[in-house]
PDB file of C-alpha atoms in Angstrom:
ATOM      1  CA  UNK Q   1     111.510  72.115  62.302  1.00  0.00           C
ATOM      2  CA  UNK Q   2     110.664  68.498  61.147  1.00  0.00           C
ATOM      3  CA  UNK Q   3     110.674  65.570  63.682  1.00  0.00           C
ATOM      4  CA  UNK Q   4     113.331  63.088  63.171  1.00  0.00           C
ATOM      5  CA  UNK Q   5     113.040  59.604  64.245  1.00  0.00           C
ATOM      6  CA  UNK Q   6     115.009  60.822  66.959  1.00  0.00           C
ATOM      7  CA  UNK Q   7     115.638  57.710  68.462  1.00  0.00           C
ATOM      8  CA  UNK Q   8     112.477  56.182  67.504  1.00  0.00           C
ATOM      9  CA  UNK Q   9     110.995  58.873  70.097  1.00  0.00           C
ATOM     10  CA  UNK Q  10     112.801  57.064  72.580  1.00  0.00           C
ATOM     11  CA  UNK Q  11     110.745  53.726  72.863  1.00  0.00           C
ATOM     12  CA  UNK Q  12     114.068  52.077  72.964  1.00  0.00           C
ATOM     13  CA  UNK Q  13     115.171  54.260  75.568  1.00  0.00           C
ATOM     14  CA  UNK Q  14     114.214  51.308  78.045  1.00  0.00           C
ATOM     15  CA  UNK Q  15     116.399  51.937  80.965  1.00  0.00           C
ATOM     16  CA  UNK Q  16     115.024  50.746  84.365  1.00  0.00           C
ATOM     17  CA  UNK Q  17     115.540  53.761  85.928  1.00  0.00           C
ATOM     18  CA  UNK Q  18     113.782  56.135  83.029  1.00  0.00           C
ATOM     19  CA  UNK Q  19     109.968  56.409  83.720  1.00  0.00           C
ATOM     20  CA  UNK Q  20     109.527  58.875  80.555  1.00  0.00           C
ATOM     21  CA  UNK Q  21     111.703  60.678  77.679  1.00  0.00           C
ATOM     22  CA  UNK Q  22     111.395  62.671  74.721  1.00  0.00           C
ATOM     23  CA  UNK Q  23     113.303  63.866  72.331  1.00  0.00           C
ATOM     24  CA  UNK Q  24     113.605  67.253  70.086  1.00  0.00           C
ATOM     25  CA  UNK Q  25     116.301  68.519  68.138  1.00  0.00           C
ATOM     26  CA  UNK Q  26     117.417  72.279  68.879  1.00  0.00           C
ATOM     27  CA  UNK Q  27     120.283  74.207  67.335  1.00  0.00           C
ATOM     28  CA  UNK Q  28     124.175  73.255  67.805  1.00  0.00           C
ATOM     29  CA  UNK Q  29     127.009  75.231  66.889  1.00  0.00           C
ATOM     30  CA  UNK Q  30     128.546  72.571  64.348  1.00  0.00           C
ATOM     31  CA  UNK Q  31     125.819  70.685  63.077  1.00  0.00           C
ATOM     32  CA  UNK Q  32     122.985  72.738  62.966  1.00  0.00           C
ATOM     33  CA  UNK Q  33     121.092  70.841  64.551  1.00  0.00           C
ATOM     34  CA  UNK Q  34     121.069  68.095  67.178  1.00  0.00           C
ATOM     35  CA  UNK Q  35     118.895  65.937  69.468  1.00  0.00           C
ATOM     36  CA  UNK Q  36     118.634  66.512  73.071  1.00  0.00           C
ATOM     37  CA  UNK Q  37     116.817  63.961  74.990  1.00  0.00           C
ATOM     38  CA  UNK Q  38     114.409  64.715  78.055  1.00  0.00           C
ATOM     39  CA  UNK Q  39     114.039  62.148  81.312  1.00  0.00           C
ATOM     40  CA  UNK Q  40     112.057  61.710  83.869  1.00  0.00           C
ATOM     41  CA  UNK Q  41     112.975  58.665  86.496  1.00  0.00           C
ATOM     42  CA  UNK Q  42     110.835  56.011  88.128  1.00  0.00           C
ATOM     43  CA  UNK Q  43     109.791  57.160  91.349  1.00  0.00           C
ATOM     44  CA  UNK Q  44     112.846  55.947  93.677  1.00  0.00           C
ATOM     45  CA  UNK Q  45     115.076  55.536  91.213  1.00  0.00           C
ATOM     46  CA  UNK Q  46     116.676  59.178  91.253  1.00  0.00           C
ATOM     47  CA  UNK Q  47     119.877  59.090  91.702  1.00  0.00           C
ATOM     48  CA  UNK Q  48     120.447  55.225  90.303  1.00  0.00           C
ATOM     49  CA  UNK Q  49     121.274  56.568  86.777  1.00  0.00           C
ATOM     50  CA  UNK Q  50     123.432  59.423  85.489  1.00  0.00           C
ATOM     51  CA  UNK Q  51     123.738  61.158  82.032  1.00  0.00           C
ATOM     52  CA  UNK Q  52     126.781  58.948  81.093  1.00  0.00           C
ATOM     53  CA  UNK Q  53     125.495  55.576  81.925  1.00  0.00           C
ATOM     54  CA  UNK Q  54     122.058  56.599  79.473  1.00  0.00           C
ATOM     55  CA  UNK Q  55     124.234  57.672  76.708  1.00  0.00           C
ATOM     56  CA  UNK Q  56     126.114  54.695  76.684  1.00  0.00           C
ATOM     57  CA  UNK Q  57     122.968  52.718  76.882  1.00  0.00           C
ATOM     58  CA  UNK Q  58     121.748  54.384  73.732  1.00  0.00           C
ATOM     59  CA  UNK Q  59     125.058  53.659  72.476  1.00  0.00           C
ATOM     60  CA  UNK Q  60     124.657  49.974  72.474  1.00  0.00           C
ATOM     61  CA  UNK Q  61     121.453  50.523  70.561  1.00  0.00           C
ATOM     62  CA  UNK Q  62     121.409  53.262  67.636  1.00  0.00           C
ATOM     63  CA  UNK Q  63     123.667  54.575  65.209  1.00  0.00           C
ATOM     64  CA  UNK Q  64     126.353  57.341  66.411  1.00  0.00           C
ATOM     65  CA  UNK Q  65     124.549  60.203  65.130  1.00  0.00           C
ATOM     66  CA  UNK Q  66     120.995  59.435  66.471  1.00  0.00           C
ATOM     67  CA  UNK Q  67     122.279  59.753  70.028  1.00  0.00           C
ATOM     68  CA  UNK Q  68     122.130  63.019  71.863  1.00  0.00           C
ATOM     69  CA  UNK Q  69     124.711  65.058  72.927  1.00  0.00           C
ATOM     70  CA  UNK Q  70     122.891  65.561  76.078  1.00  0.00           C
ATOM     71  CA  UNK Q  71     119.895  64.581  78.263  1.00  0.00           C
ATOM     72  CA  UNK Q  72     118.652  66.942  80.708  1.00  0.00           C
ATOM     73  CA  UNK Q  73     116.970  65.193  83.774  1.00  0.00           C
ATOM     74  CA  UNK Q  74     113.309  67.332  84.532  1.00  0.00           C
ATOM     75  CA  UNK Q  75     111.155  66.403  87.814  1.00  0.00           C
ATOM     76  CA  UNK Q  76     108.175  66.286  84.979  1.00  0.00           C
ATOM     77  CA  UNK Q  77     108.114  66.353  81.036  1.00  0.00           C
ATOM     78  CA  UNK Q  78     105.746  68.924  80.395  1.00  0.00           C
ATOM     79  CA  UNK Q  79     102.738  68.215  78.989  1.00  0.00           C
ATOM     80  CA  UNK Q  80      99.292  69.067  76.794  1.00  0.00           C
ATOM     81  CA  UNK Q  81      96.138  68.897  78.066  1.00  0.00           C
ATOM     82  CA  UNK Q  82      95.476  66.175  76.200  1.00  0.00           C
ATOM     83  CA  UNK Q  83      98.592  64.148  77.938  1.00  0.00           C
ATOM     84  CA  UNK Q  84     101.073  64.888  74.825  1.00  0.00           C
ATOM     85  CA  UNK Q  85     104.552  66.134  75.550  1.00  0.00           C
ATOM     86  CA  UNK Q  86     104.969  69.925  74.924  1.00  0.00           C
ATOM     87  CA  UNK Q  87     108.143  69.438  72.653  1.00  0.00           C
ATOM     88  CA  UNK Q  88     107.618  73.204  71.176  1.00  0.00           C
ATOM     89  CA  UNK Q  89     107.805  74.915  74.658  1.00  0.00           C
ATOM     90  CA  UNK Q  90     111.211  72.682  75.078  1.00  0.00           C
ATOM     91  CA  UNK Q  91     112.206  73.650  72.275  1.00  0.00           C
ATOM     92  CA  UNK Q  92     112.186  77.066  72.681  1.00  0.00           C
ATOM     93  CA  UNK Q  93     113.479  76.760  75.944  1.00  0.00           C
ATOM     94  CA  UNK Q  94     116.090  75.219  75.347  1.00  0.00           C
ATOM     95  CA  UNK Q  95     117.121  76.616  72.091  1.00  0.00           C
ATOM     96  CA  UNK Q  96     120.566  77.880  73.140  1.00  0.00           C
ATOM     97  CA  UNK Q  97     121.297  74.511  74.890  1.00  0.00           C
ATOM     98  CA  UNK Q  98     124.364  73.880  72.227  1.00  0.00           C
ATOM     99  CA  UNK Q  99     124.926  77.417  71.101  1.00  0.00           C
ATOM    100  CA  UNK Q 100     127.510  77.897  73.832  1.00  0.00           C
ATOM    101  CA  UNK Q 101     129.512  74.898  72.444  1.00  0.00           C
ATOM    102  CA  UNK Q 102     129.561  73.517  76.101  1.00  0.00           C
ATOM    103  CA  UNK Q 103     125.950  71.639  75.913  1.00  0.00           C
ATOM    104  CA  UNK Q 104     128.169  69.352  73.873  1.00  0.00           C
TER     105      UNK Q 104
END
């Protein structure tokens, strides 16, 4: 699996209450594949932000397609030892995500 520029890894993904996000594509049903976006919020800001309001923020900012079906909130993005984010261990944790055909 290639990278896309799956929302220009996010660096638009500006919202106050986001502190960090990633984002990795993983199989869906339909499309074969699709990107599912990662958060992490600001300390204190839990709670300020759901799923909806960040998709619609993307919304107002990238194409249709780019945008992810879902986000999934984590306490903590995992990450390398050398401070990258550990989008293969997502990945394969989340493979089956959109193989239900409820992820989205």
């Amino acid at each position: 699996m290639t990278e896309t520029s799956p929302l220009v890894t996010v660096s638009r993904l500006a919202h106050p209450a986001v502190f960090e996000a990633c984002v990795i594509r993983v199989p869906h049903v339909k499309w074969d594949e699709r990107p599912l976006a990662f958060v992490s919020w600001k300390e204190g800001a839990e709670g300020t932000a759901g799923k909806e309001e960040l998709l619609a923020f993307l919304g107002e900012r990238f194409v249709k397609w780019w945008i992810p079906d879902d986000v999934v909130v984590l306490k903590e993005i995992p990450r390398t030892s050398v401070g990258k984010f550990m989008k293969r261990e997502l990945r394969g944790q989340y493979k089956d995500h959109y193989q239900s055909g409820d992820g989205a």
